[in-house]
């Protein structure tokens, strides 16, 4: 299994600002993903973070709003840009290695005022 | 359309009162079904993967089973520490998971 850490664990931000969330995996993994979990809801995939190339975004999510980087096989960042209160959510990083199981980080709880 | 449905939405149990959670799916060509546990304010914790009808997996008081249309998560003699939201998910392709809405289990001492 993979051990995943995220920073920050939580933040309170002002409308119109941006926040970058970091995700670190303790081993090299093939796939890394970013999810959003809105209050009381299940998980929604934002994008797949591709190493060395642009991320693959799901319907309803765009690069200008959620730019993603993945410089190597153990690290990725998600930026939430030009935030509004509707972006208040938990953002989760996950990783999938040689097996088909995705392991999740502890999440980043974002509140936008 | 591919869909994952969990029931019930919430389950309140007395300590020691066994029960089952249901996850039904309409994905064609199932590539596996995953169960996760999520505690409040934390990320999902992987529990089980099931691949074929008739398969069963166990971990402590939890047992997951799979049929061609649904999966059950049985909780035997639950304890308060089993209180959590239980999520099931199926892959829509090699990596994209479709999650159910979850069942929130509360076990009272």
PDB file of C-alpha atoms in Angstrom:
ATOM      1  CA  UNK A   1       0.000   0.000   0.000  1.00  0.00           C
ATOM      2  CA  UNK A   2       0.999   3.636  -0.460  1.00  0.00           C
ATOM      3  CA  UNK A   3       1.196   6.206   2.320  1.00  0.00           C
ATOM      4  CA  UNK A   4       0.057   9.621   1.164  1.00  0.00           C
ATOM      5  CA  UNK A   5       0.452  12.969   2.876  1.00  0.00           C
ATOM      6  CA  UNK A   6      -1.160  16.279   1.986  1.00  0.00           C
ATOM      7  CA  UNK A   7      -0.353  19.855   2.917  1.00  0.00           C
ATOM      8  CA  UNK A   8      -2.045  21.906   4.198  1.00  0.00           C
ATOM      9  CA  UNK A   9      -4.530  19.831   6.155  1.00  0.00           C
ATOM     10  CA  UNK A  10      -6.925  22.756   6.237  1.00  0.00           C
ATOM     11  CA  UNK A  11      -7.081  26.402   5.281  1.00  0.00           C
ATOM     12  CA  UNK A  12      -9.426  29.348   5.336  1.00  0.00           C
ATOM     13  CA  UNK A  13      -9.067  31.616   2.322  1.00  0.00           C
ATOM     14  CA  UNK A  14     -10.535  34.829   1.007  1.00  0.00           C
ATOM     15  CA  UNK A  15     -12.628  35.001  -2.129  1.00  0.00           C
ATOM     16  CA  UNK A  16     -10.558  35.644  -5.265  1.00  0.00           C
ATOM     17  CA  UNK A  17      -7.331  34.166  -3.952  1.00  0.00           C
ATOM     18  CA  UNK A  18      -5.648  30.877  -4.880  1.00  0.00           C
ATOM     19  CA  UNK A  19      -4.446  27.932  -2.813  1.00  0.00           C
ATOM     20  CA  UNK A  20      -1.969  25.233  -3.794  1.00  0.00           C
ATOM     21  CA  UNK A  21      -2.325  21.816  -2.185  1.00  0.00           C
ATOM     22  CA  UNK A  22       0.617  19.442  -2.122  1.00  0.00           C
ATOM     23  CA  UNK A  23       0.444  15.648  -2.260  1.00  0.00           C
ATOM     24  CA  UNK A  24       3.419  13.414  -1.457  1.00  0.00           C
ATOM     25  CA  UNK A  25       3.481   9.618  -1.862  1.00  0.00           C
ATOM     26  CA  UNK A  26       6.011   7.456  -0.031  1.00  0.00           C
ATOM     27  CA  UNK A  27       6.778   5.376  -3.125  1.00  0.00           C
ATOM     28  CA  UNK A  28       6.772   5.780  -6.886  1.00  0.00           C
ATOM     29  CA  UNK A  29       3.300   5.322  -8.316  1.00  0.00           C
ATOM     30  CA  UNK A  30       1.899   5.126 -11.804  1.00  0.00           C
ATOM     31  CA  UNK A  31      -1.220   7.182 -11.353  1.00  0.00           C
ATOM     32  CA  UNK A  32      -2.130  10.107  -9.124  1.00  0.00           C
ATOM     33  CA  UNK A  33      -5.574  11.662  -8.892  1.00  0.00           C
ATOM     34  CA  UNK A  34      -7.338  14.642  -7.366  1.00  0.00           C
ATOM     35  CA  UNK A  35     -10.867  14.414  -5.990  1.00  0.00           C
ATOM     36  CA  UNK A  36     -13.299  16.850  -4.450  1.00  0.00           C
ATOM     37  CA  UNK A  37     -15.720  15.916  -1.697  1.00  0.00           C
ATOM     38  CA  UNK A  38     -18.321  18.548  -0.961  1.00  0.00           C
ATOM     39  CA  UNK A  39     -20.042  18.557   2.447  1.00  0.00           C
ATOM     40  CA  UNK A  40     -22.202  15.493   2.893  1.00  0.00           C
ATOM     41  CA  UNK A  41     -21.396  14.246  -0.604  1.00  0.00           C
ATOM     42  CA  UNK A  42     -19.342  11.445  -2.068  1.00  0.00           C
ATOM     43  CA  UNK A  43     -16.127  11.798  -4.026  1.00  0.00           C
ATOM     44  CA  UNK A  44     -15.934  13.405  -7.452  1.00  0.00           C
ATOM     45  CA  UNK A  45     -12.860  13.006  -9.619  1.00  0.00           C
ATOM     46  CA  UNK A  46     -11.378  16.337 -10.707  1.00  0.00           C
ATOM     47  CA  UNK A  47      -8.462  15.122 -12.809  1.00  0.00           C
ATOM     48  CA  UNK A  48      -5.719  12.595 -13.328  1.00  0.00           C
ATOM     49  CA  UNK A  49      -2.258  14.024 -12.729  1.00  0.00           C
ATOM     50  CA  UNK A  50       0.021  12.758 -15.498  1.00  0.00           C
ATOM     51  CA  UNK A  51       3.764  12.715 -14.925  1.00  0.00           C
ATOM     52  CA  UNK A  52       5.522  14.806 -17.520  1.00  0.00           C
ATOM     53  CA  UNK A  53       2.400  15.930 -19.355  1.00  0.00           C
ATOM     54  CA  UNK A  54      -0.781  17.907 -18.889  1.00  0.00           C
ATOM     55  CA  UNK A  55      -3.403  16.590 -16.493  1.00  0.00           C
ATOM     56  CA  UNK A  56      -6.553  14.921 -17.808  1.00  0.00           C
ATOM     57  CA  UNK A  57      -9.641  16.737 -16.523  1.00  0.00           C
ATOM     58  CA  UNK A  58     -13.101  15.327 -15.964  1.00  0.00           C
ATOM     59  CA  UNK A  59     -16.218  16.956 -17.321  1.00  0.00           C
ATOM     60  CA  UNK A  60     -16.993  20.136 -15.432  1.00  0.00           C
ATOM     61  CA  UNK A  61     -13.426  20.827 -14.353  1.00  0.00           C
ATOM     62  CA  UNK A  62     -10.983  23.011 -16.297  1.00  0.00           C
ATOM     63  CA  UNK A  63      -7.278  23.666 -16.163  1.00  0.00           C
ATOM     64  CA  UNK A  64      -7.628  27.407 -15.618  1.00  0.00           C
ATOM     65  CA  UNK A  65      -9.559  26.806 -12.408  1.00  0.00           C
ATOM     66  CA  UNK A  66      -7.664  23.727 -11.172  1.00  0.00           C
ATOM     67  CA  UNK A  67      -4.116  23.715 -12.551  1.00  0.00           C
ATOM     68  CA  UNK A  68      -2.240  20.555 -11.647  1.00  0.00           C
ATOM     69  CA  UNK A  69       1.427  19.718 -11.699  1.00  0.00           C
ATOM     70  CA  UNK A  70       3.173  16.360 -11.418  1.00  0.00           C
ATOM     71  CA  UNK A  71       6.926  16.811 -11.710  1.00  0.00           C
ATOM     72  CA  UNK A  72       7.820  13.237 -10.706  1.00  0.00           C
ATOM     73  CA  UNK A  73       6.366   9.860  -9.716  1.00  0.00           C
ATOM     74  CA  UNK A  74       5.826  10.727  -6.035  1.00  0.00           C
ATOM     75  CA  UNK A  75       4.574  14.320  -5.967  1.00  0.00           C
ATOM     76  CA  UNK A  76       1.697  16.404  -7.300  1.00  0.00           C
ATOM     77  CA  UNK A  77       0.063  19.751  -6.627  1.00  0.00           C
ATOM     78  CA  UNK A  78      -3.454  21.027  -7.183  1.00  0.00           C
ATOM     79  CA  UNK A  79      -4.162  24.743  -7.253  1.00  0.00           C
ATOM     80  CA  UNK A  80      -7.652  26.062  -6.651  1.00  0.00           C
ATOM     81  CA  UNK A  81      -7.684  29.419  -8.453  1.00  0.00           C
ATOM     82  CA  UNK A  82      -9.787  32.541  -8.041  1.00  0.00           C
ATOM     83  CA  UNK A  83     -11.709  30.899  -5.236  1.00  0.00           C
ATOM     84  CA  UNK A  84     -15.347  31.457  -4.388  1.00  0.00           C
ATOM     85  CA  UNK A  85     -17.380  30.087  -1.455  1.00  0.00           C
ATOM     86  CA  UNK A  86     -18.624  27.313  -3.771  1.00  0.00           C
ATOM     87  CA  UNK A  87     -15.090  25.924  -3.773  1.00  0.00           C
ATOM     88  CA  UNK A  88     -15.330  25.162  -0.062  1.00  0.00           C
ATOM     89  CA  UNK A  89     -14.791  21.439   0.055  1.00  0.00           C
ATOM     90  CA  UNK A  90     -12.403  18.654   1.000  1.00  0.00           C
ATOM     91  CA  UNK A  91      -9.772  18.019  -1.656  1.00  0.00           C
ATOM     92  CA  UNK A  92      -8.294  14.544  -1.736  1.00  0.00           C
ATOM     93  CA  UNK A  93      -5.250  13.150  -3.460  1.00  0.00           C
ATOM     94  CA  UNK A  94      -5.053   9.473  -4.339  1.00  0.00           C
ATOM     95  CA  UNK A  95      -2.450   7.208  -5.867  1.00  0.00           C
ATOM     96  CA  UNK A  96      -2.479   3.918  -7.710  1.00  0.00           C
ATOM     97  CA  UNK A  97       0.633   1.843  -8.183  1.00  0.00           C
ATOM     98  CA  UNK A  98       1.169  -1.606  -9.617  1.00  0.00           C
ATOM     99  CA  UNK A  99      -2.157  -2.911  -8.321  1.00  0.00           C
ATOM    100  CA  UNK A 100      -5.561  -1.484  -9.210  1.00  0.00           C
ATOM    101  CA  UNK A 101      -6.210  -0.152  -5.716  1.00  0.00           C
ATOM    102  CA  UNK A 102      -6.329   3.596  -5.107  1.00  0.00           C
ATOM    103  CA  UNK A 103      -5.049   4.834  -1.763  1.00  0.00           C
ATOM    104  CA  UNK A 104      -6.102   8.206  -0.455  1.00  0.00           C
ATOM    105  CA  UNK A 105      -4.439  10.986   1.425  1.00  0.00           C
ATOM    106  CA  UNK A 106      -5.961  12.560   4.548  1.00  0.00           C
ATOM    107  CA  UNK A 107      -7.510  15.412   2.576  1.00  0.00           C
ATOM    108  CA  UNK A 108      -7.328  19.199   2.673  1.00  0.00           C
ATOM    109  CA  UNK A 109     -10.345  20.975   4.132  1.00  0.00           C
ATOM    110  CA  UNK A 110     -10.792  24.293   2.359  1.00  0.00           C
ATOM    111  CA  UNK A 111     -13.115  27.038   3.511  1.00  0.00           C
ATOM    112  CA  UNK A 112     -13.566  30.099   1.287  1.00  0.00           C
ATOM    113  CA  UNK A 113     -15.038  33.218   2.856  1.00  0.00           C
TER     114      UNK A 113
ATOM    115  CA  UNK B   1     -25.592   5.084 -17.572  1.00  0.00           C
ATOM    116  CA  UNK B   2     -23.157   3.443 -15.192  1.00  0.00           C
ATOM    117  CA  UNK B   3     -24.287   3.852 -11.632  1.00  0.00           C
ATOM    118  CA  UNK B   4     -23.386   2.860  -8.090  1.00  0.00           C
ATOM    119  CA  UNK B   5     -26.110   3.003  -5.431  1.00  0.00           C
ATOM    120  CA  UNK B   6     -25.654   2.400  -1.726  1.00  0.00           C
ATOM    121  CA  UNK B   7     -28.326   1.690   0.840  1.00  0.00           C
ATOM    122  CA  UNK B   8     -29.320   2.575   3.412  1.00  0.00           C
ATOM    123  CA  UNK B   9     -28.027   6.150   3.623  1.00  0.00           C
ATOM    124  CA  UNK B  10     -27.661   5.832   7.375  1.00  0.00           C
ATOM    125  CA  UNK B  11     -27.648   2.932   9.809  1.00  0.00           C
ATOM    126  CA  UNK B  12     -27.856   3.200  13.561  1.00  0.00           C
ATOM    127  CA  UNK B  13     -26.893   0.043  15.432  1.00  0.00           C
ATOM    128  CA  UNK B  14     -26.595  -1.017  19.002  1.00  0.00           C
ATOM    129  CA  UNK B  15     -23.239  -2.466  19.937  1.00  0.00           C
ATOM    130  CA  UNK B  16     -23.299  -6.151  19.035  1.00  0.00           C
ATOM    131  CA  UNK B  17     -26.226  -5.797  16.613  1.00  0.00           C
ATOM    132  CA  UNK B  18     -25.084  -7.260  13.294  1.00  0.00           C
ATOM    133  CA  UNK B  19     -26.286  -5.763  10.013  1.00  0.00           C
ATOM    134  CA  UNK B  20     -25.496  -5.417   6.307  1.00  0.00           C
ATOM    135  CA  UNK B  21     -24.885  -2.573   3.896  1.00  0.00           C
ATOM    136  CA  UNK B  22     -25.737  -2.828   0.228  1.00  0.00           C
ATOM    137  CA  UNK B  23     -23.950  -1.559  -2.879  1.00  0.00           C
ATOM    138  CA  UNK B  24     -25.674  -2.156  -6.206  1.00  0.00           C
ATOM    139  CA  UNK B  25     -24.070  -1.336  -9.527  1.00  0.00           C
ATOM    140  CA  UNK B  26     -25.026  -1.186 -13.174  1.00  0.00           C
ATOM    141  CA  UNK B  27     -21.517  -1.012 -14.632  1.00  0.00           C
ATOM    142  CA  UNK B  28     -21.123  -3.397 -17.526  1.00  0.00           C
ATOM    143  CA  UNK B  29     -18.085  -5.643 -17.500  1.00  0.00           C
ATOM    144  CA  UNK B  30     -17.205  -5.262 -13.837  1.00  0.00           C
ATOM    145  CA  UNK B  31     -13.461  -4.866 -13.295  1.00  0.00           C
ATOM    146  CA  UNK B  32     -13.687  -5.047  -9.533  1.00  0.00           C
ATOM    147  CA  UNK B  33     -15.550  -3.482  -6.644  1.00  0.00           C
ATOM    148  CA  UNK B  34     -13.845  -1.565  -3.851  1.00  0.00           C
ATOM    149  CA  UNK B  35     -14.954  -0.898  -0.296  1.00  0.00           C
ATOM    150  CA  UNK B  36     -13.553   2.001   1.719  1.00  0.00           C
ATOM    151  CA  UNK B  37     -14.120   3.308   5.206  1.00  0.00           C
ATOM    152  CA  UNK B  38     -14.113   7.050   5.809  1.00  0.00           C
ATOM    153  CA  UNK B  39     -13.973   8.667   9.224  1.00  0.00           C
ATOM    154  CA  UNK B  40     -15.137  12.283   9.598  1.00  0.00           C
ATOM    155  CA  UNK B  41     -12.534  14.740   8.360  1.00  0.00           C
ATOM    156  CA  UNK B  42     -10.271  12.021   6.951  1.00  0.00           C
ATOM    157  CA  UNK B  43      -9.555  10.419   3.615  1.00  0.00           C
ATOM    158  CA  UNK B  44     -11.070   7.066   2.629  1.00  0.00           C
ATOM    159  CA  UNK B  45      -9.255   4.021   3.993  1.00  0.00           C
ATOM    160  CA  UNK B  46      -9.099   0.990   1.702  1.00  0.00           C
ATOM    161  CA  UNK B  47     -10.835  -2.130   3.021  1.00  0.00           C
ATOM    162  CA  UNK B  48     -11.454  -4.695   0.268  1.00  0.00           C
ATOM    163  CA  UNK B  49     -11.400  -5.413  -3.433  1.00  0.00           C
ATOM    164  CA  UNK B  50     -13.751  -8.017  -4.912  1.00  0.00           C
ATOM    165  CA  UNK B  51     -13.433  -9.207  -8.491  1.00  0.00           C
ATOM    166  CA  UNK B  52     -15.891 -12.012  -9.192  1.00  0.00           C
ATOM    167  CA  UNK B  53     -19.341 -13.159  -8.123  1.00  0.00           C
ATOM    168  CA  UNK B  54     -19.171 -15.425  -5.106  1.00  0.00           C
ATOM    169  CA  UNK B  55     -15.960 -13.894  -3.803  1.00  0.00           C
ATOM    170  CA  UNK B  56     -15.778 -13.002  -0.101  1.00  0.00           C
ATOM    171  CA  UNK B  57     -13.207 -11.033   1.901  1.00  0.00           C
ATOM    172  CA  UNK B  58     -13.006 -10.596   5.666  1.00  0.00           C
ATOM    173  CA  UNK B  59     -11.277  -8.199   8.008  1.00  0.00           C
ATOM    174  CA  UNK B  60     -12.026  -8.281  11.707  1.00  0.00           C
ATOM    175  CA  UNK B  61     -15.802  -7.721  12.060  1.00  0.00           C
ATOM    176  CA  UNK B  62     -16.312  -6.882   8.389  1.00  0.00           C
ATOM    177  CA  UNK B  63     -17.083  -9.275   5.567  1.00  0.00           C
ATOM    178  CA  UNK B  64     -17.661  -8.212   1.973  1.00  0.00           C
ATOM    179  CA  UNK B  65     -19.443 -10.362  -0.585  1.00  0.00           C
ATOM    180  CA  UNK B  66     -20.133  -9.919  -4.287  1.00  0.00           C
ATOM    181  CA  UNK B  67     -22.859 -11.050  -6.653  1.00  0.00           C
ATOM    182  CA  UNK B  68     -23.365 -10.171 -10.309  1.00  0.00           C
ATOM    183  CA  UNK B  69     -25.423  -7.097  -9.436  1.00  0.00           C
ATOM    184  CA  UNK B  70     -24.475  -6.061  -5.926  1.00  0.00           C
ATOM    185  CA  UNK B  71     -22.118  -6.279  -3.017  1.00  0.00           C
ATOM    186  CA  UNK B  72     -22.824  -6.517   0.681  1.00  0.00           C
ATOM    187  CA  UNK B  73     -20.706  -5.382   3.571  1.00  0.00           C
ATOM    188  CA  UNK B  74     -21.667  -7.370   6.651  1.00  0.00           C
ATOM    189  CA  UNK B  75     -20.775  -5.973  10.059  1.00  0.00           C
ATOM    190  CA  UNK B  76     -20.800  -8.676  12.723  1.00  0.00           C
ATOM    191  CA  UNK B  77     -21.169  -7.709  16.387  1.00  0.00           C
ATOM    192  CA  UNK B  78     -20.168  -4.099  15.711  1.00  0.00           C
ATOM    193  CA  UNK B  79     -18.365  -1.920  18.223  1.00  0.00           C
ATOM    194  CA  UNK B  80     -18.520   1.887  18.533  1.00  0.00           C
ATOM    195  CA  UNK B  81     -15.174   2.124  16.735  1.00  0.00           C
ATOM    196  CA  UNK B  82     -16.868   0.699  13.621  1.00  0.00           C
ATOM    197  CA  UNK B  83     -18.810   3.953  13.323  1.00  0.00           C
ATOM    198  CA  UNK B  84     -17.864   5.538   9.997  1.00  0.00           C
ATOM    199  CA  UNK B  85     -19.096   6.131   6.475  1.00  0.00           C
ATOM    200  CA  UNK B  86     -18.603   3.120   4.242  1.00  0.00           C
ATOM    201  CA  UNK B  87     -18.110   3.804   0.544  1.00  0.00           C
ATOM    202  CA  UNK B  88     -18.163   1.424  -2.378  1.00  0.00           C
ATOM    203  CA  UNK B  89     -16.678   2.200  -5.765  1.00  0.00           C
ATOM    204  CA  UNK B  90     -16.364   0.534  -9.156  1.00  0.00           C
ATOM    205  CA  UNK B  91     -13.873   1.363 -11.903  1.00  0.00           C
ATOM    206  CA  UNK B  92     -15.391   2.777 -15.085  1.00  0.00           C
ATOM    207  CA  UNK B  93     -12.134   2.177 -16.938  1.00  0.00           C
ATOM    208  CA  UNK B  94      -8.580   1.291 -15.956  1.00  0.00           C
ATOM    209  CA  UNK B  95      -8.452   3.921 -13.248  1.00  0.00           C
ATOM    210  CA  UNK B  96     -11.547   6.113 -12.962  1.00  0.00           C
ATOM    211  CA  UNK B  97     -13.577   5.138  -9.905  1.00  0.00           C
ATOM    212  CA  UNK B  98     -17.295   5.826  -9.581  1.00  0.00           C
ATOM    213  CA  UNK B  99     -18.239   6.141  -5.929  1.00  0.00           C
ATOM    214  CA  UNK B 100     -21.557   5.515  -4.270  1.00  0.00           C
ATOM    215  CA  UNK B 101     -22.953   8.106  -1.886  1.00  0.00           C
ATOM    216  CA  UNK B 102     -21.975   6.015   1.126  1.00  0.00           C
ATOM    217  CA  UNK B 103     -23.679   4.537   4.178  1.00  0.00           C
ATOM    218  CA  UNK B 104     -23.052   6.271   7.485  1.00  0.00           C
ATOM    219  CA  UNK B 105     -22.957   3.737  10.288  1.00  0.00           C
ATOM    220  CA  UNK B 106     -23.354   4.781  13.916  1.00  0.00           C
ATOM    221  CA  UNK B 107     -22.810   2.153  16.598  1.00  0.00           C
ATOM    222  CA  UNK B 108     -24.035   3.019  20.075  1.00  0.00           C
ATOM    223  CA  UNK B 109     -22.476   1.483  23.164  1.00  0.00           C
TER     224      UNK B 109
END
